[in-house]
Amino acid sequence: MDGMLVATHVGFLTLGLASIVRAVRAPGRATLDAAIFFGLVGCLSILTLLYGNNEISNPILNGVRQALRLALPLALLRVLDGFIPLRRGVSILYTVAWAACLAAALAGPPLARVALLLGSLYIFIGLPYVAFEFALFARRATGIVRRRMEWLGIGTLSLVAAAVARVCEEYVPVAAPVAHTAFFIAALGTGIGYFLGLTPPAAIRRLWHFEAVTDVLKMLAAAPLGEAVGTPDTRVPLEVARSFGAPRGALALWRPDVQAVLSGVQRVEDIPSPSTSIANRVYQTQRSVYAEDVTTYDPANAEMYARWNTRTILAAPVTVGERRFGTLALYGPSPGGMSPEDLPALEAVAREVATFLVRREVAALQIEASAQAEAALLKDDFLAAVSHDVRTPLTALMVRAQLLARRFNRSDDTESADAVEALVADGRRVQRLVETLLDVVKAEGGRFTSIFEPHDLRHIVNEVVSSLIEPQHAITVRGNAAAEVDAERIAEVVQNLLDNALKFSKSATPIDITIDGDDTNSRIVIEDRGVGLTTEDLTTIFNRFQRGSAAQHAGGAGVGLYVSHRIIEEHGGTLTAEQREGGGSRFLISLPVEVAQPKATPADTSIARDNDTSEARPMLIPATDGAAR
Amino acid sequence: MTSSRPGDPESTTAAAPARTTTRILVAEDEHELASLVRALLEDLGYEATLVEDGQAALDAIAQERPSLLITDLAMPRMSGEELIAQLQQTEHRDLPIIVLSARPDAATRIAPFPGVRLLMKPFDIDEFEALVMRSLPPAL
């Protein structure tokens, strides 16, 4: 026996063992088919190595060899069936032909010529048929499967070549030496081709997966982000299926409304058992799945899979970090080249799809945020127009009222003078109401335009206190501290708190304002000896203004406290309320001495706010019970 | 109201000393408010000319050389800001200006013009009078 022969058969034997090992490690139709085929080849090689190419004297062993040889086309048909389901007739015909050939061969000399004829027909029709079908399938195949098809095609062509060479060696003596060499080359080509096509080694598989993943990444990078998240998206899974060479693909996303994972075209009513569906199980367990026969994996939904002509599914969770979107699935009527060994690559792709979906969500948020910013601008314009239109007649009214007041103040008609004074006071109340409404809307959008400059807080407080008209309380201001503040806004806060203190404490009770501070914070404490605060007040006092509730009174002190709270927040400080020891209430403003940085921009604020309240933002409707406490 | 009409003896005596040569231009498109402002100014003894838009104000300033301009911001044809900006380009750049506005963003709108005084509508007439007197150059 020459070295070439030994090398070839040792090679076949190795391929056989390798594919059996692979079939054990990654059980599946594809690996099993490969193991059967290469196992047959390996067994034949053992016999050849032991007994050479000559007739084996032992009739049983000889029969086994014949059976194995003749079974090769049958094994190839089985491989083909894994990719393209064959018609039942073809399988039966070939099984019968195999039996007939085997019987003829084993019958011995009387039927030898018949056996040879039958065997030749069987092999020379069977092998080209397999090669032809593979070629057809390869034309349609894409991605990884196409690569495998190419190698299977090479393997099958080599096998035909090997058979031709064998016949030439036997019957055309002139060409025998050339045919002999050609046979070994073709046999080796067959082994390599089939091995790469049926069970590509990890390194080569990784290379093909890399190509597939790169294709998907390219597609995802170029995919438009404009569509709303959750819309039926068929392009992504189609492209993934193409890259992996799977017949079809689906991207099923978790739908909280129906508590199920659904693809764009699916309705939950169409799934008999949503909880056991593969897409859902993958989503729930976060583990990828290769289900060669879905009817055994998920029998409850067998009827649905039959309706979709689906038998084999390869599925991976579409998850990135903590964010779970759903399941990416490749499926088809047969394994069709799909293999459990594709799972790691599919998982990687599914993660990338999840990243893509995150990007799309972010893009959608950005669009929403800019729409909100635009709406906020519109609202600003609208408010400016409304306040202008209210203020203009109010201005004329106030001028007239003040002129009247002057006139009556100089007359003896004190009754009319008082009435006109009251008219002026009412006008001022309307005016303040308009200002407060504007403030509230500004606070709502987080858009106080603050100019932070170093100020003496004592100075600001004193200004407010001295502007009070005939206060009925003894107001004491003690201490001083400086802070970077918007003086006008802080004055507004002090005014609000002081108004509150005056409103809720009996006249002549003292009100103390204490200002102090350290290196980092400055404080203004306003204490009264009024009715004080209830425990419930303490938790809700700054939240009186609740969006969406029906408005009772727009200008109550509750709005003032809300606005004050927002102003102090914008300064990066805190406004807190507590019971004063010995009765009354205590409001504490704490301000950072230095403003760290400008507070959030309007867009930032609206995003942050929408995260904690997902409902749509209604227009401003303040709701208070008319009193702050 | 009738008491503050020009020529009313009561109001003229009560108001500041008359400076009949002092002319004030009022640019305001709201007729009612414009005439009220004129009444207030005349009570103080000033002469007031009313115009309804910025363009008319520019023409009137060139012709009448007022001592003070009181202007609204939102006006047809030429807004208050435009009017002020245009004035900066002319020999009248030193004309004292008081802006009367109902716009919430009035302060930011006139921020580029540092000398301009702002009074938000609705205003206190005492405050208005004080501002007018403060804005006028000392009487010759």
PDB file of C-alpha atoms in Angstrom, chain A residues 73-266:
ATOM      1  CA  PRO A  73     -24.814   8.599  -1.461  1.00  0.00           C
ATOM      2  CA  LEU A  74     -27.615   7.858   0.989  1.00  0.00           C
ATOM      3  CA  ALA A  75     -25.757   9.740   3.757  1.00  0.00           C
ATOM      4  CA  LEU A  76     -25.207  12.647   1.371  1.00  0.00           C
ATOM      5  CA  LEU A  77     -28.893  12.715   0.572  1.00  0.00           C
ATOM      6  CA  ARG A  78     -29.546  12.964   4.274  1.00  0.00           C
ATOM      7  CA  VAL A  79     -27.162  15.925   4.472  1.00  0.00           C
ATOM      8  CA  LEU A  80     -28.981  17.528   1.558  1.00  0.00           C
ATOM      9  CA  ASP A  81     -32.293  16.904   3.316  1.00  0.00           C
ATOM     10  CA  GLY A  82     -30.983  18.949   6.258  1.00  0.00           C
ATOM     11  CA  PHE A  83     -30.627  21.936   3.992  1.00  0.00           C
ATOM     12  CA  ILE A  84     -33.491  21.408   1.581  1.00  0.00           C
ATOM     13  CA  PRO A  85     -36.203  19.023   2.742  1.00  0.00           C
ATOM     14  CA  LEU A  86     -36.353  16.271   0.088  1.00  0.00           C
ATOM     15  CA  ARG A  87     -39.556  14.781  -1.220  1.00  0.00           C
ATOM     16  CA  ARG A  88     -40.345  11.549   0.625  1.00  0.00           C
ATOM     17  CA  GLY A  89     -40.332   9.627  -2.652  1.00  0.00           C
ATOM     18  CA  VAL A  90     -36.712  10.462  -3.314  1.00  0.00           C
ATOM     19  CA  SER A  91     -35.586   9.159   0.081  1.00  0.00           C
ATOM     20  CA  ILE A  92     -37.587   5.924  -0.305  1.00  0.00           C
ATOM     21  CA  LEU A  93     -36.363   5.381  -3.862  1.00  0.00           C
ATOM     22  CA  TYR A  94     -32.773   5.722  -2.766  1.00  0.00           C
ATOM     23  CA  THR A  95     -33.180   3.475   0.248  1.00  0.00           C
ATOM     24  CA  VAL A  96     -34.666   0.797  -2.034  1.00  0.00           C
ATOM     25  CA  ALA A  97     -31.912   1.310  -4.611  1.00  0.00           C
ATOM     26  CA  TRP A  98     -29.316   0.988  -1.886  1.00  0.00           C
ATOM     27  CA  ALA A  99     -30.840  -2.297  -0.686  1.00  0.00           C
ATOM     28  CA  ALA A 100     -31.048  -3.638  -4.245  1.00  0.00           C
ATOM     29  CA  CYS A 101     -27.458  -2.786  -5.012  1.00  0.00           C
ATOM     30  CA  LEU A 102     -26.323  -4.291  -1.757  1.00  0.00           C
ATOM     31  CA  ALA A 103     -28.301  -7.482  -2.379  1.00  0.00           C
ATOM     32  CA  ALA A 104     -26.886  -7.795  -5.902  1.00  0.00           C
ATOM     33  CA  ALA A 105     -23.341  -7.215  -4.705  1.00  0.00           C
ATOM     34  CA  LEU A 106     -23.656  -9.724  -1.892  1.00  0.00           C
ATOM     35  CA  ALA A 107     -25.251 -12.358  -4.131  1.00  0.00           C
ATOM     36  CA  GLY A 108     -21.806 -12.897  -5.550  1.00  0.00           C
ATOM     37  CA  PRO A 109     -20.551 -13.839  -9.027  1.00  0.00           C
ATOM     38  CA  PRO A 110     -23.868 -14.802 -10.647  1.00  0.00           C
ATOM     39  CA  LEU A 111     -25.150 -11.262 -10.225  1.00  0.00           C
ATOM     40  CA  ALA A 112     -21.810  -9.452 -10.235  1.00  0.00           C
ATOM     41  CA  ARG A 113     -22.370  -7.659 -13.496  1.00  0.00           C
ATOM     42  CA  VAL A 114     -25.907  -6.669 -12.497  1.00  0.00           C
ATOM     43  CA  ALA A 115     -24.598  -5.456  -9.175  1.00  0.00           C
ATOM     44  CA  LEU A 116     -21.939  -3.381 -10.891  1.00  0.00           C
ATOM     45  CA  LEU A 117     -24.491  -1.880 -13.293  1.00  0.00           C
ATOM     46  CA  LEU A 118     -26.973  -1.139 -10.520  1.00  0.00           C
ATOM     47  CA  GLY A 119     -24.275   0.307  -8.288  1.00  0.00           C
ATOM     48  CA  SER A 120     -22.917   2.485 -11.093  1.00  0.00           C
ATOM     49  CA  LEU A 121     -26.378   3.769 -11.965  1.00  0.00           C
ATOM     50  CA  TYR A 122     -27.116   4.376  -8.330  1.00  0.00           C
ATOM     51  CA  ILE A 123     -23.911   6.300  -7.749  1.00  0.00           C
ATOM     52  CA  PHE A 124     -23.822   8.154 -11.063  1.00  0.00           C
ATOM     53  CA  ILE A 125     -27.400   9.317 -10.754  1.00  0.00           C
ATOM     54  CA  GLY A 126     -27.394   9.892  -7.000  1.00  0.00           C
ATOM     55  CA  LEU A 127     -24.231  11.926  -6.660  1.00  0.00           C
ATOM     56  CA  PRO A 128     -24.890  14.379  -9.509  1.00  0.00           C
ATOM     57  CA  TYR A 129     -28.432  14.755  -8.205  1.00  0.00           C
ATOM     58  CA  VAL A 130     -27.090  15.762  -4.774  1.00  0.00           C
ATOM     59  CA  ALA A 131     -24.533  18.062  -6.396  1.00  0.00           C
ATOM     60  CA  PHE A 132     -27.224  19.638  -8.580  1.00  0.00           C
ATOM     61  CA  GLU A 133     -29.551  20.265  -5.638  1.00  0.00           C
ATOM     62  CA  PHE A 134     -26.733  21.735  -3.578  1.00  0.00           C
ATOM     63  CA  ALA A 135     -25.798  24.008  -6.461  1.00  0.00           C
ATOM     64  CA  LEU A 136     -29.418  25.191  -6.727  1.00  0.00           C
ATOM     65  CA  PHE A 137     -29.570  25.795  -2.991  1.00  0.00           C
ATOM     66  CA  ALA A 138     -26.194  27.539  -3.033  1.00  0.00           C
ATOM     67  CA  ARG A 139     -27.511  30.010  -5.614  1.00  0.00           C
ATOM     68  CA  ARG A 140     -30.182  31.098  -3.149  1.00  0.00           C
ATOM     69  CA  ALA A 141     -28.018  30.796  -0.070  1.00  0.00           C
ATOM     70  CA  THR A 142     -26.512  33.837   1.585  1.00  0.00           C
ATOM     71  CA  GLY A 143     -23.989  34.636   4.274  1.00  0.00           C
ATOM     72  CA  ILE A 144     -22.512  31.798   6.271  1.00  0.00           C
ATOM     73  CA  VAL A 145     -24.654  29.163   4.588  1.00  0.00           C
ATOM     74  CA  ARG A 146     -23.517  30.271   1.166  1.00  0.00           C
ATOM     75  CA  ARG A 147     -19.901  29.787   2.219  1.00  0.00           C
ATOM     76  CA  ARG A 148     -20.734  26.295   3.460  1.00  0.00           C
ATOM     77  CA  MET A 149     -22.596  25.519   0.250  1.00  0.00           C
ATOM     78  CA  GLU A 150     -19.583  26.480  -1.800  1.00  0.00           C
ATOM     79  CA  TRP A 151     -17.442  24.003   0.082  1.00  0.00           C
ATOM     80  CA  LEU A 152     -20.105  21.312  -0.120  1.00  0.00           C
ATOM     81  CA  GLY A 153     -20.251  21.921  -3.854  1.00  0.00           C
ATOM     82  CA  ILE A 154     -16.488  21.518  -4.125  1.00  0.00           C
ATOM     83  CA  GLY A 155     -16.731  18.353  -2.034  1.00  0.00           C
ATOM     84  CA  THR A 156     -19.470  16.861  -4.211  1.00  0.00           C
ATOM     85  CA  LEU A 157     -17.685  17.696  -7.471  1.00  0.00           C
ATOM     86  CA  SER A 158     -14.537  16.109  -6.059  1.00  0.00           C
ATOM     87  CA  LEU A 159     -16.534  13.039  -5.138  1.00  0.00           C
ATOM     88  CA  VAL A 160     -17.832  12.712  -8.680  1.00  0.00           C
ATOM     89  CA  ALA A 161     -14.295  13.220  -9.939  1.00  0.00           C
ATOM     90  CA  ALA A 162     -13.047  10.559  -7.547  1.00  0.00           C
ATOM     91  CA  ALA A 163     -15.689   8.115  -8.781  1.00  0.00           C
ATOM     92  CA  VAL A 164     -14.794   8.844 -12.417  1.00  0.00           C
ATOM     93  CA  ALA A 165     -11.092   8.407 -11.642  1.00  0.00           C
ATOM     94  CA  ARG A 166     -11.810   5.090  -9.914  1.00  0.00           C
ATOM     95  CA  VAL A 167     -13.714   3.787 -12.918  1.00  0.00           C
ATOM     96  CA  CYS A 168     -10.958   4.963 -15.281  1.00  0.00           C
ATOM     97  CA  GLU A 169      -8.337   3.273 -13.159  1.00  0.00           C
ATOM     98  CA  GLU A 170     -10.318   0.048 -13.307  1.00  0.00           C
ATOM     99  CA  TYR A 171     -11.409  -0.026 -16.967  1.00  0.00           C
ATOM    100  CA  VAL A 172      -9.053   2.231 -18.934  1.00  0.00           C
ATOM    101  CA  PRO A 173      -5.618   0.702 -18.335  1.00  0.00           C
ATOM    102  CA  VAL A 174      -3.821   3.399 -20.363  1.00  0.00           C
ATOM    103  CA  ALA A 175      -5.009   6.131 -18.033  1.00  0.00           C
ATOM    104  CA  ALA A 176      -4.606   4.040 -14.900  1.00  0.00           C
ATOM    105  CA  PRO A 177      -1.544   5.759 -13.358  1.00  0.00           C
ATOM    106  CA  VAL A 178      -2.943   9.263 -13.937  1.00  0.00           C
ATOM    107  CA  ALA A 179      -6.371   8.146 -12.723  1.00  0.00           C
ATOM    108  CA  HIS A 180      -4.781   6.668  -9.631  1.00  0.00           C
ATOM    109  CA  THR A 181      -3.213  10.032  -8.636  1.00  0.00           C
ATOM    110  CA  ALA A 182      -6.350  11.907  -9.684  1.00  0.00           C
ATOM    111  CA  PHE A 183      -8.418   9.649  -7.475  1.00  0.00           C
ATOM    112  CA  PHE A 184      -6.413  10.536  -4.377  1.00  0.00           C
ATOM    113  CA  ILE A 185      -6.440  14.237  -5.094  1.00  0.00           C
ATOM    114  CA  ALA A 186     -10.213  14.125  -5.693  1.00  0.00           C
ATOM    115  CA  ALA A 187     -10.768  11.993  -2.604  1.00  0.00           C
ATOM    116  CA  LEU A 188      -8.829  14.469  -0.492  1.00  0.00           C
ATOM    117  CA  GLY A 189     -10.791  17.339  -2.086  1.00  0.00           C
ATOM    118  CA  THR A 190     -14.008  15.546  -1.202  1.00  0.00           C
ATOM    119  CA  GLY A 191     -12.953  15.172   2.412  1.00  0.00           C
ATOM    120  CA  ILE A 192     -11.849  18.758   2.795  1.00  0.00           C
ATOM    121  CA  GLY A 193     -14.857  20.162   0.912  1.00  0.00           C
ATOM    122  CA  TYR A 194     -17.407  18.196   2.866  1.00  0.00           C
ATOM    123  CA  PHE A 195     -15.687  18.769   6.140  1.00  0.00           C
ATOM    124  CA  LEU A 196     -15.539  22.544   5.690  1.00  0.00           C
ATOM    125  CA  GLY A 197     -19.074  22.595   4.368  1.00  0.00           C
ATOM    126  CA  LEU A 198     -20.655  20.340   6.923  1.00  0.00           C
ATOM    127  CA  THR A 199     -18.684  20.964  10.085  1.00  0.00           C
ATOM    128  CA  PRO A 200     -16.394  23.941   9.548  1.00  0.00           C
ATOM    129  CA  PRO A 201     -13.708  24.085  12.241  1.00  0.00           C
ATOM    130  CA  ALA A 202     -14.038  26.832  14.832  1.00  0.00           C
ATOM    131  CA  ALA A 203     -11.426  29.109  13.269  1.00  0.00           C
ATOM    132  CA  ILE A 204     -13.071  29.079   9.853  1.00  0.00           C
ATOM    133  CA  ARG A 205     -16.536  29.342  11.352  1.00  0.00           C
ATOM    134  CA  ARG A 206     -15.406  32.400  13.318  1.00  0.00           C
ATOM    135  CA  LEU A 207     -14.094  33.940  10.128  1.00  0.00           C
ATOM    136  CA  TRP A 208     -17.470  33.463   8.406  1.00  0.00           C
ATOM    137  CA  HIS A 209     -19.335  34.692  11.487  1.00  0.00           C
ATOM    138  CA  PHE A 210     -17.124  37.744  11.508  1.00  0.00           C
ATOM    139  CA  GLU A 211     -18.219  38.446   7.947  1.00  0.00           C
ATOM    140  CA  ALA A 212     -21.862  37.973   8.890  1.00  0.00           C
ATOM    141  CA  VAL A 213     -21.602  40.164  11.991  1.00  0.00           C
ATOM    142  CA  THR A 214     -19.757  42.848  10.045  1.00  0.00           C
ATOM    143  CA  ASP A 215     -22.536  42.859   7.455  1.00  0.00           C
ATOM    144  CA  VAL A 216     -25.141  43.307  10.173  1.00  0.00           C
ATOM    145  CA  LEU A 217     -23.131  46.042  11.888  1.00  0.00           C
ATOM    146  CA  LYS A 218     -22.827  47.901   8.605  1.00  0.00           C
ATOM    147  CA  MET A 219     -26.565  47.654   8.114  1.00  0.00           C
ATOM    148  CA  LEU A 220     -27.289  48.814  11.670  1.00  0.00           C
ATOM    149  CA  ALA A 221     -24.883  51.728  11.373  1.00  0.00           C
ATOM    150  CA  ALA A 222     -26.669  52.886   8.230  1.00  0.00           C
ATOM    151  CA  ALA A 223     -30.215  52.156   9.421  1.00  0.00           C
ATOM    152  CA  PRO A 224     -32.372  55.239   9.889  1.00  0.00           C
ATOM    153  CA  LEU A 225     -33.087  56.222  13.484  1.00  0.00           C
ATOM    154  CA  GLY A 226     -36.099  58.300  12.651  1.00  0.00           C
ATOM    155  CA  GLU A 227     -38.798  55.668  13.020  1.00  0.00           C
ATOM    156  CA  ALA A 228     -40.551  55.442  16.334  1.00  0.00           C
ATOM    157  CA  VAL A 229     -39.291  52.752  18.673  1.00  0.00           C
ATOM    158  CA  GLY A 230     -41.426  49.640  18.642  1.00  0.00           C
ATOM    159  CA  THR A 231     -42.771  49.990  15.131  1.00  0.00           C
ATOM    160  CA  PRO A 232     -42.768  46.754  13.189  1.00  0.00           C
ATOM    161  CA  ASP A 233     -39.243  46.529  11.963  1.00  0.00           C
ATOM    162  CA  THR A 234     -38.616  43.876   9.400  1.00  0.00           C
ATOM    163  CA  ARG A 235     -35.468  45.147   7.786  1.00  0.00           C
ATOM    164  CA  VAL A 236     -33.114  44.390  10.665  1.00  0.00           C
ATOM    165  CA  PRO A 237     -34.103  40.722  11.109  1.00  0.00           C
ATOM    166  CA  LEU A 238     -34.189  40.178   7.340  1.00  0.00           C
ATOM    167  CA  GLU A 239     -30.661  41.453   7.053  1.00  0.00           C
ATOM    168  CA  VAL A 240     -29.500  39.316   9.971  1.00  0.00           C
ATOM    169  CA  ALA A 241     -31.149  36.262   8.375  1.00  0.00           C
ATOM    170  CA  ARG A 242     -29.421  37.058   5.086  1.00  0.00           C
ATOM    171  CA  SER A 243     -26.015  37.344   6.752  1.00  0.00           C
ATOM    172  CA  PHE A 244     -26.511  34.109   8.618  1.00  0.00           C
ATOM    173  CA  GLY A 245     -27.980  32.356   5.612  1.00  0.00           C
ATOM    174  CA  ALA A 246     -31.177  31.523   7.473  1.00  0.00           C
ATOM    175  CA  PRO A 247     -34.432  31.373   5.509  1.00  0.00           C
ATOM    176  CA  ARG A 248     -36.210  33.994   7.634  1.00  0.00           C
ATOM    177  CA  GLY A 249     -35.645  36.268  10.587  1.00  0.00           C
ATOM    178  CA  ALA A 250     -37.828  38.070  13.102  1.00  0.00           C
ATOM    179  CA  LEU A 251     -37.277  40.726  15.711  1.00  0.00           C
ATOM    180  CA  ALA A 252     -39.796  40.267  18.482  1.00  0.00           C
ATOM    181  CA  LEU A 253     -39.995  43.063  21.044  1.00  0.00           C
ATOM    182  CA  TRP A 254     -41.398  42.957  24.541  1.00  0.00           C
ATOM    183  CA  ARG A 255     -44.833  44.542  24.657  1.00  0.00           C
ATOM    184  CA  PRO A 256     -45.755  45.535  28.209  1.00  0.00           C
ATOM    185  CA  ASP A 257     -49.399  46.072  27.215  1.00  0.00           C
ATOM    186  CA  VAL A 258     -49.897  42.416  26.315  1.00  0.00           C
ATOM    187  CA  GLN A 259     -47.064  41.040  28.477  1.00  0.00           C
ATOM    188  CA  ALA A 260     -45.571  39.142  25.560  1.00  0.00           C
ATOM    189  CA  VAL A 261     -42.732  39.266  23.094  1.00  0.00           C
ATOM    190  CA  LEU A 262     -44.151  39.916  19.632  1.00  0.00           C
ATOM    191  CA  SER A 263     -42.731  40.599  16.210  1.00  0.00           C
ATOM    192  CA  GLY A 264     -44.145  43.407  14.152  1.00  0.00           C
ATOM    193  CA  VAL A 265     -46.564  41.205  12.239  1.00  0.00           C
ATOM    194  CA  GLN A 266     -47.680  39.091  15.174  1.00  0.00           C
TER     195      GLN A 266
END
